[in-house]
Amino acid sequence: MSGNTVTHSVTAIVPVGPARPRVRGISLSGSRAARELGLKRGEFDLAVHMGCIRTVADDGGGGLRVTRAEIDRVSSESGFPETLRERVRVVGTSDGAALLDVTTARFTRLARLGQVAPVKFYLNRYRAVVWLYLAEEIRQFAADEENAPFLTGRTPECLRDQLDEGLDLRPRNWRGRHLGFLLRQAEDPWARAAGVASLLDPVEVAEIVRDPYERAYLNRLRPAQSAHGAPDSPAAQVAAKIMTAEYPDEIDWLRSDLRQTVAEAREHRPAPRPGPKTPSPGGAQHGAPLVRATSAVRSGEPACGAPSHLGEDPEKPRGLLGWLRRRTP
């Protein structure tokens, strides 16, 4: 189905802030930080993605960590921990419908039309996709008087036709939001390019990034995905489809931004590749090892509590941020 049927697209917050600091002083692993903040690990991860909890890079290669100062900052906020838990509370279709005071069927139609956007998903035991939404965003949607027509009465005929044709913007809106999360946590230009590439089919990536060493580096930096069954299992295939762009205009935007981010990454530094062969003391030839790249880590300003908007953009957007923010007819 053509991407021209899209009615709305989620606004994702893309980071443009200062570099994420390296670890200094006492810091905690994600699991330890979650326990100290009284959060389940899923709640903690979502809080990090949303910018509610700032992380630092671990020079030892152990992944992102949380400083003691950040733990103190978060725990000193008004209403902690209930306020923080509420910011990251997610609900499924039934609870979401209850918050809007509509039937589950109407809530599903709203989600398929892009009026409410999922923030997470998982596959149940029957390999059916279960979408999860931020409760705070749903309440804000209900409070907006402009959305009242969507909550009562018949769905407009033009929208019913799109639904009958199979329109479902939930995967696309999740991808847009997820990409914002990836870019917020990206360590450098190459990591940002890897985030964009992770949403494209490998064939699309190969057409844009011709250099095999650059493609290998992007693959090495590819963001880790949550496990959805064993590799190549039916469940993993379903999840992979959700994580891969499918609409023609969506693919075009990602290809354009991959081209741009890779160009920026090349200017930042070249991708590591084998160096020239040099004779060893014993006369044997050995290729130089791949250079380990190190760079400052970038992060954005906290975006916690800033929900996605379904607003209008009077001009044609440019670049990745524009794609994430635009509203198409």
Tab-separated table of C-alpha atoms in Angstrom:
chain	number	residue	atom	x	y	z
A	1	MET	CA	0.000	0.000	0.000
A	2	SER	CA	1.266	3.430	-0.893
A	3	GLY	CA	2.755	5.624	1.768
A	4	ASN	CA	0.494	8.421	0.508
A	5	THR	CA	-2.305	7.045	2.635
A	6	VAL	CA	-0.523	8.116	5.797
A	7	THR	CA	-2.557	10.618	7.769
A	8	HIS	CA	-0.242	11.463	10.646
A	9	SER	CA	3.310	10.854	11.737
A	10	VAL	CA	4.808	10.950	15.204
A	11	THR	CA	7.089	13.743	16.299
A	12	ALA	CA	10.274	12.329	17.814
A	13	ILE	CA	12.783	14.418	19.720
A	14	VAL	CA	16.147	14.228	17.952
A	15	PRO	CA	19.185	15.112	20.042
A	16	VAL	CA	21.388	18.047	19.185
A	17	GLY	CA	22.864	18.620	22.627
A	18	PRO	CA	26.370	18.433	24.039
A	19	ALA	CA	28.492	15.327	24.174
A	20	ARG	CA	27.586	12.790	26.822
A	21	PRO	CA	30.258	12.927	29.537
A	22	ARG	CA	32.548	10.020	30.222
A	23	VAL	CA	32.283	8.244	33.538
A	24	ARG	CA	33.772	10.220	36.394
A	25	GLY	CA	33.525	9.204	39.998
A	26	ILE	CA	30.943	6.754	41.241
A	27	SER	CA	28.537	5.342	38.671
A	28	LEU	CA	26.079	2.475	38.629
A	29	SER	CA	25.079	-0.117	36.080
A	30	GLY	CA	21.609	0.084	34.582
A	31	SER	CA	20.312	-2.766	36.732
A	32	ARG	CA	21.670	-1.250	39.936
A	33	ALA	CA	20.362	2.200	39.039
A	34	ALA	CA	16.904	0.774	38.323
A	35	ARG	CA	16.809	-0.900	41.738
A	36	GLU	CA	17.888	2.273	43.534
A	37	LEU	CA	15.196	4.266	41.735
A	38	GLY	CA	12.548	1.680	42.472
A	39	LEU	CA	11.902	0.956	38.778
A	40	LYS	CA	11.466	-2.266	36.897
A	41	ARG	CA	14.136	-2.729	34.243
A	42	GLY	CA	11.651	-2.057	31.445
A	43	GLU	CA	10.541	1.160	33.144
A	44	PHE	CA	14.149	2.215	33.624
A	45	ASP	CA	15.055	1.573	29.969
A	46	LEU	CA	12.054	3.577	28.796
A	47	ALA	CA	12.950	6.418	31.181
A	48	VAL	CA	16.442	6.496	29.665
A	49	HIS	CA	15.030	6.480	26.132
A	50	MET	CA	12.719	9.359	26.972
A	51	GLY	CA	15.502	11.399	28.544
A	52	CYS	CA	14.113	11.195	32.073
A	53	ILE	CA	17.355	9.624	33.286
A	54	ARG	CA	20.683	10.800	31.881
A	55	THR	CA	23.423	8.276	31.303
A	56	VAL	CA	27.192	8.434	30.838
A	57	ALA	CA	29.499	6.345	28.708
A	58	ASP	CA	31.652	3.703	30.349
A	59	ASP	CA	35.277	3.976	29.244
A	60	GLY	CA	35.685	0.317	30.121
A	61	GLY	CA	33.250	-0.700	27.391
A	62	GLY	CA	30.597	-1.881	29.832
A	63	GLY	CA	27.773	0.095	28.272
A	64	LEU	CA	25.942	3.133	29.589
A	65	ARG	CA	25.943	3.873	33.286
A	66	VAL	CA	24.251	6.296	35.664
A	67	THR	CA	26.190	8.562	37.976
A	68	ARG	CA	25.416	8.841	41.656
A	69	ALA	CA	24.708	12.544	41.094
A	70	GLU	CA	22.038	11.661	38.518
A	71	ILE	CA	20.443	9.159	40.896
A	72	ASP	CA	20.299	11.898	43.512
A	73	ARG	CA	18.844	14.393	41.018
A	74	VAL	CA	16.066	12.073	39.876
A	75	SER	CA	15.194	10.917	43.377
A	76	SER	CA	14.980	14.514	44.628
A	77	GLU	CA	12.317	15.495	42.067
A	78	SER	CA	8.890	16.388	43.404
A	79	GLY	CA	6.594	13.410	43.746
A	80	PHE	CA	9.365	10.825	43.303
A	81	PRO	CA	8.988	7.928	42.674
A	82	GLU	CA	5.291	8.006	41.758
A	83	THR	CA	5.685	10.864	39.269
A	84	LEU	CA	8.520	9.129	37.441
A	85	ARG	CA	6.651	5.827	37.304
A	86	GLU	CA	3.605	7.585	35.894
A	87	ARG	CA	5.675	9.243	33.162
A	88	VAL	CA	6.820	5.872	31.884
A	89	ARG	CA	3.615	3.928	32.540
A	90	VAL	CA	2.501	2.052	29.464
A	91	VAL	CA	-0.888	0.533	28.725
A	92	GLY	CA	-2.252	-1.888	26.185
A	93	THR	CA	-5.346	-1.590	24.035
A	94	SER	CA	-7.868	-2.396	26.777
A	95	ASP	CA	-6.469	0.030	29.335
A	96	GLY	CA	-5.893	2.646	26.655
A	97	ALA	CA	-9.531	2.385	25.583
A	98	ALA	CA	-10.594	2.777	29.209
A	99	LEU	CA	-8.542	5.974	29.538
A	100	LEU	CA	-10.306	7.383	26.463
A	101	ASP	CA	-13.671	5.955	27.506
A	102	VAL	CA	-14.108	4.255	24.129
A	103	THR	CA	-14.403	0.665	22.959
A	104	THR	CA	-11.289	-1.354	22.257
A	105	ALA	CA	-12.320	-1.481	18.594
A	106	ARG	CA	-12.396	2.320	18.372
A	107	PHE	CA	-9.073	2.613	20.188
A	108	THR	CA	-7.505	0.187	17.715
A	109	ARG	CA	-8.852	2.249	14.815
A	110	LEU	CA	-7.377	5.397	16.338
A	111	ALA	CA	-3.993	3.696	16.697
A	112	ARG	CA	-4.079	2.347	13.144
A	113	LEU	CA	-4.859	5.862	11.887
A	114	GLY	CA	-1.898	7.270	13.809
A	115	GLN	CA	-3.903	9.305	16.303
A	116	VAL	CA	-2.214	7.529	19.217
A	117	ALA	CA	1.283	6.159	18.753
A	118	PRO	CA	2.833	3.100	20.391
A	119	VAL	CA	6.017	3.400	22.380
A	120	LYS	CA	6.782	-0.328	22.747
A	121	PHE	CA	5.677	-3.687	21.437
A	122	TYR	CA	6.129	-7.363	22.190
A	123	LEU	CA	4.970	-10.664	20.754
A	124	ASN	CA	2.714	-12.838	22.865
A	125	ARG	CA	2.781	-16.628	23.006
A	126	TYR	CA	0.754	-16.780	19.785
A	127	ARG	CA	3.232	-14.492	17.999
A	128	ALA	CA	0.613	-11.744	17.877
A	129	VAL	CA	1.955	-8.205	18.185
A	130	VAL	CA	0.921	-6.409	21.378
A	131	TRP	CA	1.338	-2.636	21.178
A	132	LEU	CA	1.917	-0.506	24.279
A	133	TYR	CA	1.243	3.216	24.651
A	134	LEU	CA	2.241	5.917	27.116
A	135	ALA	CA	-0.687	6.455	29.465
A	136	GLU	CA	0.230	10.134	29.835
A	137	GLU	CA	-0.040	10.710	26.085
A	138	ILE	CA	-3.426	9.014	25.917
A	139	ARG	CA	-4.755	11.241	28.687
A	140	GLN	CA	-3.452	14.295	26.858
A	141	PHE	CA	-5.140	13.111	23.669
A	142	ALA	CA	-8.439	12.772	25.523
A	143	ALA	CA	-8.085	16.232	27.074
A	144	ASP	CA	-7.615	17.953	23.698
A	145	GLU	CA	-11.013	19.209	22.530
A	146	GLU	CA	-9.916	18.990	18.895
A	147	ASN	CA	-9.823	15.204	19.258
A	148	ALA	CA	-13.433	14.945	20.434
A	149	PRO	CA	-14.738	13.931	16.960
A	150	PHE	CA	-12.483	10.881	17.037
A	151	LEU	CA	-13.947	9.715	20.333
A	152	THR	CA	-17.632	9.833	19.442
A	153	GLY	CA	-19.728	9.297	16.348
A	154	ARG	CA	-18.810	7.523	13.138
A	155	THR	CA	-15.329	7.477	11.708
A	156	PRO	CA	-15.214	9.713	8.590
A	157	GLU	CA	-15.765	7.780	5.390
A	158	CYS	CA	-12.364	8.675	3.922
A	159	LEU	CA	-10.655	7.219	6.993
A	160	ARG	CA	-12.883	4.141	6.990
A	161	ASP	CA	-11.832	3.521	3.390
A	162	GLN	CA	-8.163	3.637	4.394
A	163	LEU	CA	-8.792	1.218	7.237
A	164	ASP	CA	-10.645	-1.115	4.892
A	165	GLU	CA	-7.604	-1.041	2.601
A	166	GLY	CA	-5.438	-2.213	5.492
A	167	LEU	CA	-3.890	1.023	6.711
A	168	ASP	CA	-1.985	0.485	9.959
A	169	LEU	CA	0.411	3.225	11.035
A	170	ARG	CA	1.386	1.603	14.313
A	171	PRO	CA	4.612	0.026	12.990
A	172	ARG	CA	5.615	3.190	11.158
A	173	ASN	CA	4.919	5.435	14.135
A	174	TRP	CA	6.833	3.083	16.405
A	175	ARG	CA	9.803	3.208	14.018
A	176	GLY	CA	9.754	6.999	13.966
A	177	ARG	CA	9.719	7.185	17.740
A	178	HIS	CA	12.320	4.427	18.092
A	179	LEU	CA	14.676	6.231	15.748
A	180	GLY	CA	14.437	9.309	17.935
A	181	PHE	CA	15.477	7.142	20.878
A	182	LEU	CA	18.416	5.705	18.926
A	183	LEU	CA	19.680	9.112	17.854
A	184	ARG	CA	19.439	10.458	21.379
A	185	GLN	CA	21.769	7.718	22.585
A	186	ALA	CA	24.114	7.658	19.575
A	187	GLU	CA	27.744	8.062	20.567
A	188	ASP	CA	29.066	9.756	17.413
A	189	PRO	CA	28.180	10.393	13.738
A	190	TRP	CA	28.856	6.776	12.778
A	191	ALA	CA	26.546	5.550	15.530
A	192	ARG	CA	23.848	7.924	14.302
A	193	ALA	CA	24.261	6.593	10.783
A	194	ALA	CA	24.000	3.041	12.140
A	195	GLY	CA	20.742	3.988	13.850
A	196	VAL	CA	19.259	5.180	10.569
A	197	ALA	CA	20.578	2.122	8.716
A	198	SER	CA	19.027	-0.217	11.284
A	199	LEU	CA	15.553	0.665	9.983
A	200	LEU	CA	16.383	-0.054	6.339
A	201	ASP	CA	16.614	-3.325	4.472
A	202	PRO	CA	20.288	-4.336	3.980
A	203	VAL	CA	19.813	-4.041	0.212
A	204	GLU	CA	18.826	-0.397	0.648
A	205	VAL	CA	21.862	0.209	2.855
A	206	ALA	CA	24.202	-1.414	0.320
A	207	GLU	CA	22.899	0.874	-2.429
A	208	ILE	CA	23.726	3.957	-0.358
A	209	VAL	CA	26.925	2.787	1.361
A	210	ARG	CA	29.045	1.168	-1.337
A	211	ASP	CA	32.207	0.739	0.728
A	212	PRO	CA	32.161	-2.748	2.331
A	213	TYR	CA	34.282	-1.598	5.272
A	214	GLU	CA	31.847	1.213	6.017
A	215	ARG	CA	28.922	-1.207	5.813
A	216	ALA	CA	30.724	-3.610	8.135
A	217	TYR	CA	31.319	-0.781	10.591
A	218	LEU	CA	27.674	0.285	10.476
A	219	ASN	CA	26.686	-3.307	11.133
A	220	ARG	CA	29.111	-3.467	14.063
A	221	LEU	CA	27.515	-0.335	15.540
A	222	ARG	CA	23.977	-1.495	14.793
A	223	PRO	CA	21.826	-0.901	17.900
A	224	ALA	CA	21.013	-4.044	19.826
A	225	GLN	CA	17.398	-5.095	19.436
A	226	SER	CA	15.269	-6.734	22.073
A	227	ALA	CA	15.121	-10.485	21.666
A	228	HIS	CA	11.958	-11.728	19.980
A	229	GLY	CA	12.602	-15.441	19.765
A	230	ALA	CA	15.536	-17.337	18.318
A	231	PRO	CA	17.185	-15.901	15.188
A	232	ASP	CA	15.213	-16.715	12.015
A	233	SER	CA	12.302	-17.991	14.108
A	234	PRO	CA	8.770	-16.948	13.056
A	235	ALA	CA	8.601	-14.531	16.001
A	236	ALA	CA	11.940	-12.961	15.080
A	237	GLN	CA	10.770	-12.551	11.484
A	238	VAL	CA	7.614	-10.753	12.614
A	239	ALA	CA	9.679	-8.404	14.784
A	240	ALA	CA	12.183	-7.790	11.968
A	241	LYS	CA	9.343	-6.754	9.663
A	242	ILE	CA	8.123	-4.207	12.199
A	243	MET	CA	11.646	-2.820	12.560
A	244	THR	CA	12.118	-2.333	8.802
A	245	ALA	CA	10.696	0.623	6.883
A	246	GLU	CA	7.975	-0.378	4.443
A	247	TYR	CA	6.300	2.729	3.010
A	248	PRO	CA	7.931	4.136	-0.145
A	249	ASP	CA	8.133	7.692	1.200
A	250	GLU	CA	9.430	6.414	4.543
A	251	ILE	CA	12.175	4.469	2.767
A	252	ASP	CA	13.066	7.480	0.624
A	253	TRP	CA	13.450	9.699	3.674
A	254	LEU	CA	15.618	7.157	5.473
A	255	ARG	CA	17.795	6.620	2.387
A	256	SER	CA	18.286	10.363	2.074
A	257	ASP	CA	19.206	10.741	5.709
A	258	LEU	CA	21.495	7.715	5.674
A	259	ARG	CA	23.362	9.327	2.783
A	260	GLN	CA	23.639	12.568	4.756
A	261	THR	CA	24.648	11.006	8.081
A	262	VAL	CA	27.279	8.790	6.455
A	263	ALA	CA	28.752	11.856	4.723
A	264	GLU	CA	28.925	13.613	8.092
A	265	ALA	CA	30.508	10.538	9.658
A	266	ARG	CA	33.189	10.404	6.959
A	267	GLU	CA	34.087	14.014	7.684
A	268	HIS	CA	34.267	13.186	11.394
A	269	ARG	CA	36.684	10.295	10.762
A	270	PRO	CA	36.953	7.424	8.296
A	271	ALA	CA	35.556	4.026	9.126
A	272	PRO	CA	38.224	1.609	10.435
A	273	ARG	CA	39.738	-0.685	7.834
A	274	PRO	CA	42.786	-2.930	7.525
A	275	GLY	CA	45.997	-0.973	7.221
A	276	PRO	CA	48.852	-1.645	4.757
A	277	LYS	CA	50.725	-4.876	5.213
A	278	THR	CA	54.097	-4.493	6.882
A	279	PRO	CA	56.797	-7.110	7.305
A	280	SER	CA	57.031	-8.623	10.754
A	281	PRO	CA	60.408	-9.122	12.463
A	282	GLY	CA	60.389	-12.694	11.198
A	283	GLY	CA	59.677	-11.645	7.642
A	284	ALA	CA	56.010	-12.746	7.577
A	285	GLN	CA	53.410	-10.292	6.321
A	286	HIS	CA	50.589	-9.344	8.630
A	287	GLY	CA	47.702	-6.967	8.086
A	288	ALA	CA	47.316	-4.186	10.594
A	289	PRO	CA	44.431	-4.695	12.976
A	290	LEU	CA	41.301	-2.627	12.721
A	291	VAL	CA	41.648	0.617	14.590
A	292	ARG	CA	39.352	0.941	17.560
A	293	ALA	CA	37.451	4.156	17.179
A	294	THR	CA	36.929	6.407	20.161
A	295	SER	CA	34.988	9.610	20.191
A	296	ALA	CA	32.863	11.801	22.353
A	297	VAL	CA	29.392	10.523	23.045
A	298	ARG	CA	26.476	12.740	22.193
A	299	SER	CA	23.230	13.042	24.004
A	300	GLY	CA	20.242	15.303	23.909
A	301	GLU	CA	18.465	17.385	26.445
A	302	PRO	CA	16.018	15.343	28.497
A	303	ALA	CA	12.781	14.848	26.619
A	304	CYS	CA	10.936	13.248	29.499
A	305	GLY	CA	7.282	14.030	29.583
A	306	ALA	CA	7.391	15.635	26.114
A	307	PRO	CA	4.888	13.500	24.199
A	308	SER	CA	4.817	13.113	20.470
A	309	HIS	CA	2.597	15.548	18.657
A	310	LEU	CA	0.466	15.028	15.617
A	311	GLY	CA	0.719	18.632	14.517
A	312	GLU	CA	0.794	20.189	11.081
A	313	ASP	CA	3.883	21.463	9.304
A	314	PRO	CA	3.061	24.121	6.686
A	315	GLU	CA	6.289	23.577	4.776
A	316	LYS	CA	7.833	20.509	3.260
A	317	PRO	CA	10.230	19.137	5.902
A	318	ARG	CA	13.859	18.467	5.224
A	319	GLY	CA	16.090	15.804	6.716
A	320	LEU	CA	15.408	13.183	9.328
A	321	LEU	CA	13.846	15.505	11.882
A	322	GLY	CA	11.507	16.803	9.216
A	323	TRP	CA	10.463	13.292	8.271
A	324	LEU	CA	9.700	12.456	11.876
A	325	ARG	CA	7.690	15.630	12.350
A	326	ARG	CA	5.814	15.909	9.111
A	327	ARG	CA	2.156	15.276	8.520
A	328	THR	CA	1.439	13.747	5.171
A	329	PRO	CA	-1.952	13.762	3.432
